[in-house]
XYZ file of C-alpha atoms in Angstrom:
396
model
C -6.750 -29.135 23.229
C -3.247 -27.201 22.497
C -4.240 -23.278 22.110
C -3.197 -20.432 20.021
C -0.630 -17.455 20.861
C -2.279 -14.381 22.477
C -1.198 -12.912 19.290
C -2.228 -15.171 16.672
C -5.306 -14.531 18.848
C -5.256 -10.612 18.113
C -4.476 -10.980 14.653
C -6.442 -9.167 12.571
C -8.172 -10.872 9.518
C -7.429 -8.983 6.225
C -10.116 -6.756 5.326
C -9.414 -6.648 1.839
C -9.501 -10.703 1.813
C -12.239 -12.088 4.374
C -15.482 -11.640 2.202
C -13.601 -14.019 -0.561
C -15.813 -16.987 0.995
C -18.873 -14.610 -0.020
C -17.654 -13.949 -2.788
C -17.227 -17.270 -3.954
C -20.544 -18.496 -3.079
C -21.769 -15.536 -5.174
C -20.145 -17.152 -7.975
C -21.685 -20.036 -7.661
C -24.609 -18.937 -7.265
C -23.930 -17.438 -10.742
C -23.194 -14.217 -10.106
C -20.870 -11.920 -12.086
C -18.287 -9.779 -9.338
C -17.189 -6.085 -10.142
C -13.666 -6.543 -8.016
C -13.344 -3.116 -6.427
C -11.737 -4.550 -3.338
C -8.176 -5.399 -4.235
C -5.293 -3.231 -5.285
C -4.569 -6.408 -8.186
C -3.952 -3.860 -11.346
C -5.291 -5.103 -14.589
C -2.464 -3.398 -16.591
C -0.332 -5.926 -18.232
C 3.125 -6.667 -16.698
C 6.015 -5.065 -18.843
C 6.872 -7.928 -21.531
C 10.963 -7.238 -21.225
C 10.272 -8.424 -17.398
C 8.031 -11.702 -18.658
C 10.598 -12.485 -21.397
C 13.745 -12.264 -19.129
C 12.324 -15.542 -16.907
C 10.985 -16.903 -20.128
C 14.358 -17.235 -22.399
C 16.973 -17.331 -19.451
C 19.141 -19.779 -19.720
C 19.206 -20.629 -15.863
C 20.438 -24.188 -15.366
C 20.701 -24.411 -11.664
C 18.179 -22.633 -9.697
C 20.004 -21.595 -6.537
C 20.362 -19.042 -3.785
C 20.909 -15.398 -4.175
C 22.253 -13.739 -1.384
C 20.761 -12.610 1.685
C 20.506 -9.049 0.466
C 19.423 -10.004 -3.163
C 21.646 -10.455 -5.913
C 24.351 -7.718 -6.676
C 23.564 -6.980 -10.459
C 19.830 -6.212 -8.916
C 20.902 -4.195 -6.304
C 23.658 -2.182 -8.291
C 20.594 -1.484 -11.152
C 18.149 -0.868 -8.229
C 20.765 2.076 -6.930
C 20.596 3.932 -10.388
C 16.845 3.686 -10.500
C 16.878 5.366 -6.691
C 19.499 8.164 -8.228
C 17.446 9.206 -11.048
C 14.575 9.731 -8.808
C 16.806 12.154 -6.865
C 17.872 9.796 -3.969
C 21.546 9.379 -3.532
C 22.177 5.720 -2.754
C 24.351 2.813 -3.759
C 23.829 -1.001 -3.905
C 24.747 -1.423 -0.395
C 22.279 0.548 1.354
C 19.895 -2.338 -0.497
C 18.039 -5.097 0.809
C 16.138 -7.062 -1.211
C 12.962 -8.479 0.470
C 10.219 -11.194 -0.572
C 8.012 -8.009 -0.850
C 7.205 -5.263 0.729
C 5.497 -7.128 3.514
C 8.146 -8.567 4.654
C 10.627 -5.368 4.319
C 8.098 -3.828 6.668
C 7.831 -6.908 9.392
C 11.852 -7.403 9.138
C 12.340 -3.753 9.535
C 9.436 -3.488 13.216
C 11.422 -6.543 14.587
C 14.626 -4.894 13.738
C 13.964 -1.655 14.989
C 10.973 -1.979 17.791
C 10.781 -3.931 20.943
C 7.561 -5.714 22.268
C 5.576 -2.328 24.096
C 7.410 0.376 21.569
C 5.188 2.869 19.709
C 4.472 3.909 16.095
C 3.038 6.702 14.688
C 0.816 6.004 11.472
C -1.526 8.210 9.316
C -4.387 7.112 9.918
C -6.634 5.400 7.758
C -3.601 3.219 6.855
C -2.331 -0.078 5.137
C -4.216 -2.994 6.593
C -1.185 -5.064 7.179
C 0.546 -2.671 8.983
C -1.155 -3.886 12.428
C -1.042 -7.368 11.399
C 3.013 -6.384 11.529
C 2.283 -4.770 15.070
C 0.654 -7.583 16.672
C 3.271 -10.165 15.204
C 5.923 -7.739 16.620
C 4.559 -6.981 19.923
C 4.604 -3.140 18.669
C 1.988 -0.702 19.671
C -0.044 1.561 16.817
C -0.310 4.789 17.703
C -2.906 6.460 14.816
C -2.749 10.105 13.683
C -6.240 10.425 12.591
C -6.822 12.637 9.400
C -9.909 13.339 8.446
C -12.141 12.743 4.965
C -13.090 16.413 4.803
C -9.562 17.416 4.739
C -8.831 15.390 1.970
C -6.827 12.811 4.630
C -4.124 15.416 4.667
C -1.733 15.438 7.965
C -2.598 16.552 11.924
C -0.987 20.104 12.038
C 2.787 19.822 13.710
C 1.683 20.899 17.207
C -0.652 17.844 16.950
C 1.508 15.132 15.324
C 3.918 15.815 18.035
C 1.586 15.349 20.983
C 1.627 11.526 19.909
C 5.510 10.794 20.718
C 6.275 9.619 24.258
C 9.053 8.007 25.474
C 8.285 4.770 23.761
C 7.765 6.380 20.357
C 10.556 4.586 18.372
C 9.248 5.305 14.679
C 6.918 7.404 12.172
C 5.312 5.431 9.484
C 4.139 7.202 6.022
C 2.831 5.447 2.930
C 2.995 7.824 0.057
C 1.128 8.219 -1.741
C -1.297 6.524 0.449
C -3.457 3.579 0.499
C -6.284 3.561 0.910
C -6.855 7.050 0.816
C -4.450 7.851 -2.036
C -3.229 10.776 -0.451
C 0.282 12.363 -1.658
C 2.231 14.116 1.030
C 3.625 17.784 0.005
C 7.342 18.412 0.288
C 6.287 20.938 3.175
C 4.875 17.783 5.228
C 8.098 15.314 4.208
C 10.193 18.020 5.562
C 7.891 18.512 8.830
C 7.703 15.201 9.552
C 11.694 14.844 8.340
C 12.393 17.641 11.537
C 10.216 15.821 14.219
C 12.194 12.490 13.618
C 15.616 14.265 13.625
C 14.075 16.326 16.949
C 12.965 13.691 19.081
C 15.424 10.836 17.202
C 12.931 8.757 16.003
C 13.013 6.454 12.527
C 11.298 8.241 9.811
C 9.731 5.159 7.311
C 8.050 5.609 4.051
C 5.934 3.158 2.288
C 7.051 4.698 -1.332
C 5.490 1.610 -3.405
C 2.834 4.239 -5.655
C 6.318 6.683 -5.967
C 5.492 6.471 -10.157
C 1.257 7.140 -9.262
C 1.170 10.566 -9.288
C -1.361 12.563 -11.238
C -2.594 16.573 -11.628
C 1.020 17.886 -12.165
C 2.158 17.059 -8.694
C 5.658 15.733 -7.757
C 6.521 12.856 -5.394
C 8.808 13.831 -2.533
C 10.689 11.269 -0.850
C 11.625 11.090 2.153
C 15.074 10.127 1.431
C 15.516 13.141 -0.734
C 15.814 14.989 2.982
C 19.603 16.091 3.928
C 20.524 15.705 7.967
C 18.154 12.348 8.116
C 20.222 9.281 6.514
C 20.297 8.092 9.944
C 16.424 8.244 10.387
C 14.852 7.438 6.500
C 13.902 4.136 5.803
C 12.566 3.534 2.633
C 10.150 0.053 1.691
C 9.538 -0.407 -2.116
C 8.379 -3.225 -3.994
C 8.125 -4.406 -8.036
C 4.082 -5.218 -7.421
C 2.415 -2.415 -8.492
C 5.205 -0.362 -10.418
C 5.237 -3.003 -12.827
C 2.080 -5.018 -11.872
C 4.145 -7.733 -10.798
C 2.000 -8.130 -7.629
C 3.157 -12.202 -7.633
C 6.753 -11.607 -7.970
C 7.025 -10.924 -4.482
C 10.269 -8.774 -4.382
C 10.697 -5.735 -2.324
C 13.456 -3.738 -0.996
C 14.645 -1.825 2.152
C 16.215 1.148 1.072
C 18.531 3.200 4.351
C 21.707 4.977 4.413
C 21.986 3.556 8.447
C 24.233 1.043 8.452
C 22.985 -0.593 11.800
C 19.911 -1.019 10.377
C 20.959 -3.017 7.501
C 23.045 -4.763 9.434
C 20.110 -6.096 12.017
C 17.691 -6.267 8.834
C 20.009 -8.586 7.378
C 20.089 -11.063 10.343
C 16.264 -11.724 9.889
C 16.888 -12.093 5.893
C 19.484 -14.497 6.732
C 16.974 -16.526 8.911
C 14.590 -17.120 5.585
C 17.705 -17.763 3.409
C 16.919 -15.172 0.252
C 14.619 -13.459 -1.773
C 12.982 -15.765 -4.910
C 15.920 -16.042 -7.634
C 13.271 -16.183 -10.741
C 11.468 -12.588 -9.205
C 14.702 -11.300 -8.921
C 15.452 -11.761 -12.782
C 12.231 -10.347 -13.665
C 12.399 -7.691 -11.596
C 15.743 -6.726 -12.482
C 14.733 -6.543 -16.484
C 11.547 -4.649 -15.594
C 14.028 -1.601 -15.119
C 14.494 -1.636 -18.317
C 10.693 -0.543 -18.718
C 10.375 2.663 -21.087
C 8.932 5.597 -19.841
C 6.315 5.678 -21.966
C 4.766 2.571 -20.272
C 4.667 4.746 -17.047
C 3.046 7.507 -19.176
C 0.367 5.018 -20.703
C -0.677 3.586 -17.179
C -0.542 7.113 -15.517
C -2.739 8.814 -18.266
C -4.474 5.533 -17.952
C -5.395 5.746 -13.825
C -6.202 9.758 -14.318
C -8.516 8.690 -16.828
C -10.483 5.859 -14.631
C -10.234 8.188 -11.443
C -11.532 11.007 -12.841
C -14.685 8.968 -13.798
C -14.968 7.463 -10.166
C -15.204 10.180 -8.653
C -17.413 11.924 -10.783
C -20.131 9.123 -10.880
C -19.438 8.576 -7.006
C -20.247 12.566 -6.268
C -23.654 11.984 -8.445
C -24.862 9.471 -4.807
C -26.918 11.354 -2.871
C -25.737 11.139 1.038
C -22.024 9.712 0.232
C -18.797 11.681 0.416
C -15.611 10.990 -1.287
C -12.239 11.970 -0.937
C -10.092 12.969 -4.493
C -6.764 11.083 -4.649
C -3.608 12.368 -6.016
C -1.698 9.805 -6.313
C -1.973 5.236 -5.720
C -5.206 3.884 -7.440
C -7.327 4.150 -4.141
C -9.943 6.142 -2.634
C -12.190 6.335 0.121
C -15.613 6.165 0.063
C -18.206 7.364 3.276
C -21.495 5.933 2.775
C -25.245 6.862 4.012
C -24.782 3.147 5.875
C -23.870 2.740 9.825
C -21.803 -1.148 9.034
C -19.774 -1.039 5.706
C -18.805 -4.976 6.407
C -22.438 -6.037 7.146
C -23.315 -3.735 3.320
C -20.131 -5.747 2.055
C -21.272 -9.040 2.828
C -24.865 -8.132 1.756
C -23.797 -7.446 -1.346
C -22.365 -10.492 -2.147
C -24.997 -12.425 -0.977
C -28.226 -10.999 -1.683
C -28.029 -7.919 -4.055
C -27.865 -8.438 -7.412
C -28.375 -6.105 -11.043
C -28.711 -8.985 -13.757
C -26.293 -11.178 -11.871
C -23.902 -8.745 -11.072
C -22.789 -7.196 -8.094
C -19.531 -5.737 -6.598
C -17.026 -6.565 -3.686
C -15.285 -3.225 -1.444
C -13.278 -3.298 1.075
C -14.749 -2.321 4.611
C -12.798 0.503 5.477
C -12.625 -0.034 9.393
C -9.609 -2.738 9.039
C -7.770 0.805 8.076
C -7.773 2.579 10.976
C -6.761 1.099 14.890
C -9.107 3.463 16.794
C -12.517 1.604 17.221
C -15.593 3.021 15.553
C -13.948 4.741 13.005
C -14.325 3.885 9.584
C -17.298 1.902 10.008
C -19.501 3.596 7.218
C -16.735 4.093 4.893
C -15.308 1.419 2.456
C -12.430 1.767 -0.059
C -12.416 1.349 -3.736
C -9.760 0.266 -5.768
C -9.755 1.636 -9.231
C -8.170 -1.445 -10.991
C -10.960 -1.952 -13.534
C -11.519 -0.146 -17.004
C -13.619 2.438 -17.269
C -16.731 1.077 -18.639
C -16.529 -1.424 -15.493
C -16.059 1.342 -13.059
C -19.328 2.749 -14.221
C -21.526 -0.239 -14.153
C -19.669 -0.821 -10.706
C -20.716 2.197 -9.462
C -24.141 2.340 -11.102
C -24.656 -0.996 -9.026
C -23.275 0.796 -5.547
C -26.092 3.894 -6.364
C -29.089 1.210 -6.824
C -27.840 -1.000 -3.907
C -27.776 1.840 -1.624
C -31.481 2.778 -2.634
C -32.803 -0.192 -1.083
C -30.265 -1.830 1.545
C -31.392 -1.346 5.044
C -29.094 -1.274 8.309
C-alpha cells in the first residue's frame, strides 16, 4: 500500500490531546474529568465581541484580504502602541491563529536543515512546526529549580552555529509560565542583532501577568526592527480560543512580504473571527482586571495545595495560566493514562498533560506533567486533592 511522508512519519502527536480517547472511555464508564490538561479558559468571552457577529448586518460573506481586513489591522496597530510598541497597520498580518503565524513565519524564514533556538520546556506545537518545515530544534534547557529562568549569555550563545537562523521565546511561557525580565529581552535582543539572527516572541499571555511585574516585549527593543517578530492571537486574551485569528506583528518588510505569499496560498483569515475580534478591542480594562485578579487567585491556591505533596516539586508562574509539575513517578504519560482508566475518587478523576511532548531532548520531562489552571477554585482543590491520593497508591 501507498506510504506516509518521512515527516508525517516524525510528527509528533499532541501531548495535550492524545489521552482524549482515555478520556472518553472514562466518561463512559461514568466518570466525572477534572480538565487540567488544556489551556481552554473557562472565563466567558467579552459580550461586545459575541454581539458584534450576532447583530451584524453582513449580507455577503466574502473574502478579506490576505493580510486581514484593514479596519482590523488599523485598530490592531493602536492596541500594539498603547502597549508601548510603535507599529502601524502595515507591519500586520492577520493569521488563522497563532499556529499558523508561527508555521507561515519557519517556512518563510528557515530552510529544510536550519536551526532554532527554543527555551526549553516549550510549546508543544512548536516541533510539530519543525518537522512540517524541515527545521531543526535546538533546546536551551532551563531548569525547574531555577524557576525555568534563561541559560546564562555565555551559554545561550554556545547554541548558534552557522545554521542558527532564529531565537524563539514565548512570554510569558507555556507551560512553565515563566515571564522573561527586561534584562533577558534585551540579552537575548543583543545576541540576535550580534550574530544576525531573527529574534521571535510568542507574546499571546502579554495581558497574564501577576505579582506587580511588567511584560517586556520584544518589540519594545530599539536597533532590532529588522530581527523582532512578534505572533499574537485573540484565543486566550479574550478566550476566544475558536475564533482562530492571530497576527504576525514585524517592522521587516521582507518578511511580510514572503509571509504574505503563504497567506495568499490559503486565501484569508475567517471574515466572522475577524469581526469579533476586531470588537473585542473594545474590551474594558476592568475585564482584564477581573480575569487577572481572577488567575492570581486560582494560582495562588495551586500551588499552595501542590507544595502540601510530599516528594513533588513545583515551579511558581508569573505570568500565562500554566505550571509545571515534577512528580515522585518515573512515566508521567503511563500515570496520565492510568488515571483515566483505572483511578477513581467517587467517579472522579483528572486529565494532565505529560510534560515530555515539551521539551526535544529525550528523557527529559518524563516525571513532570503540566497543569493548566483553567478551572475555579473549588475545582482546583478537589483536582489536586485527587492528584495527592492517586499518587499514594499508583505504582511505576
Amino acid at each position: 500500500m501507498p506510504t506516509i511522508s518521512k515527516k508525517g512519519h516524525d510528527m509528533p502527536a499532541s501531548p495535550i490531546r492524545k489521552l482524549v480517547p482515555y478520556a472518553e472511555q472514562a466518561i463512559k464508564n461514568g466518570k466525572s474529568i477534572y480538565h487540567l490538561n488544556i489551556g481552554q479558559p473557562d472565563i466567558k468571552t467579552p459580550e461586545v465581541a459575541l454581539n458584534a457577529v450576532k447583530q451584524n448586518d453582513v449580507e455577503i460573506l466574502s473574502y478579506s484580504r490576505s493580510e486581514g481586513s484593514d479596519t482590523y489591522r488599523k485598530k490592531l496597530a493602536k492596541y500594539y502602541n498603547s502597549h508601548n510598541i510603535n507599529v502601524t497597520y502595515e507591519d500586520i498580518i492577520v493569521t488563522t491563529g497563532a499556529s499558523e503565524a508561527l508555521l507561515f513565519l519557519f517556512s518563510s524564514t528557515m530552510d529544510p536543515g536550519d536551526e532554532v533556538i527554543i527555551s526549553e520546556p516549550f510549546y508543544a506545537n512548536y516541533i510539530a512546526f519543525s518537522t512540517a518545515t524541515g527545521v531543526k530544534v535546538v533546546p536551551a534547557i532551563c531548569d525547574i529549580d531555577d524557576n525555568f529562568a534563561l541559560p546564562s549569555v555565555k551559554a545561550f550563545e554556545k547554541l548558534i552555529t552557522p545554521k542558527t537562523k532564529a531565537i524563539l521565546i514565548c512570554n510569558p511561557g507555556n507551560p512553565t509560565g515563566y515571564l522573561y525580565s527586561k534584562e533577558e529581552i534585551e540579552q537575548l535582543a543583543a545576541l540576535a542583532i550580534k550574530h544576525d539572527l531573527f529574534l521571535v516572541a510568542d507574546e499571546v499571555y502579554r495581558e497574564f501577568v501577576y505579582d506587580g511585574h511588567k511584560h517586556h516585549s520584544i518589540m519594545e527593543e530599539t536597533n532590532i526592527d529588522e530581527h523582532a517578530v512578534v505572533i499574537d492571537s485573540v484565543s486566550k486574551r479574550y478566550s476566544m480560543c475558536g475564533a482562530r485569528v492571530g497576527c504576525l506583528v514585524t517592522k521587516n518588510k521582507l518578511v511580510r512580504e514572503t509571509f504574505l505569499k503563504f497567506a495568499q496560498a490559503r486565501l484569508s483569515p475567517p471574515t466572522y473571527a475577524q469581526i469579533a475580534s476586531e470588537a473585542a478591542l473594545d474590551t474594558p480594562q476592568s475585564y482584564f482586571d477581573d480575569v487577572i485578579k481572577e488567575y492570581v487567585g486560582r494560582r495562588d491556591i495551586l500551588i499552595s495545595e501542590l507544595n502540601k505533596i510530599e516528594g513533588i516539586k513545583v515551579a511558581k508562574p508569573k505570568g500565562a495560566f500554566y505550571c509545571i509539575v515534577e512528580l515522585p513517578v518515573k512515566n508521567s504519560d503511563h500515570f496520565a493514562k492510568w488515571l483515566l482508566e483505572e483511578f477513581h475518587i467517587d467517579n472522579e478523576t483528572i486529565m494532565v498533560a505529560p510534560a515530555d511532548g515539551f521539551y526535544s531532548t529525550p528523557g527529559i520531562g518524563l516525571n513532570q506533567i503540566r497543569i493548566a489552571y483553567v478551572l475555579n477554585k473549588e475545582s482546583l482543590i478537589k483536582a489536586v486533592y485527587i492528584l495527592k491520593e492517586a499518587l499514594k497508591v499508583y505504582k511505576d
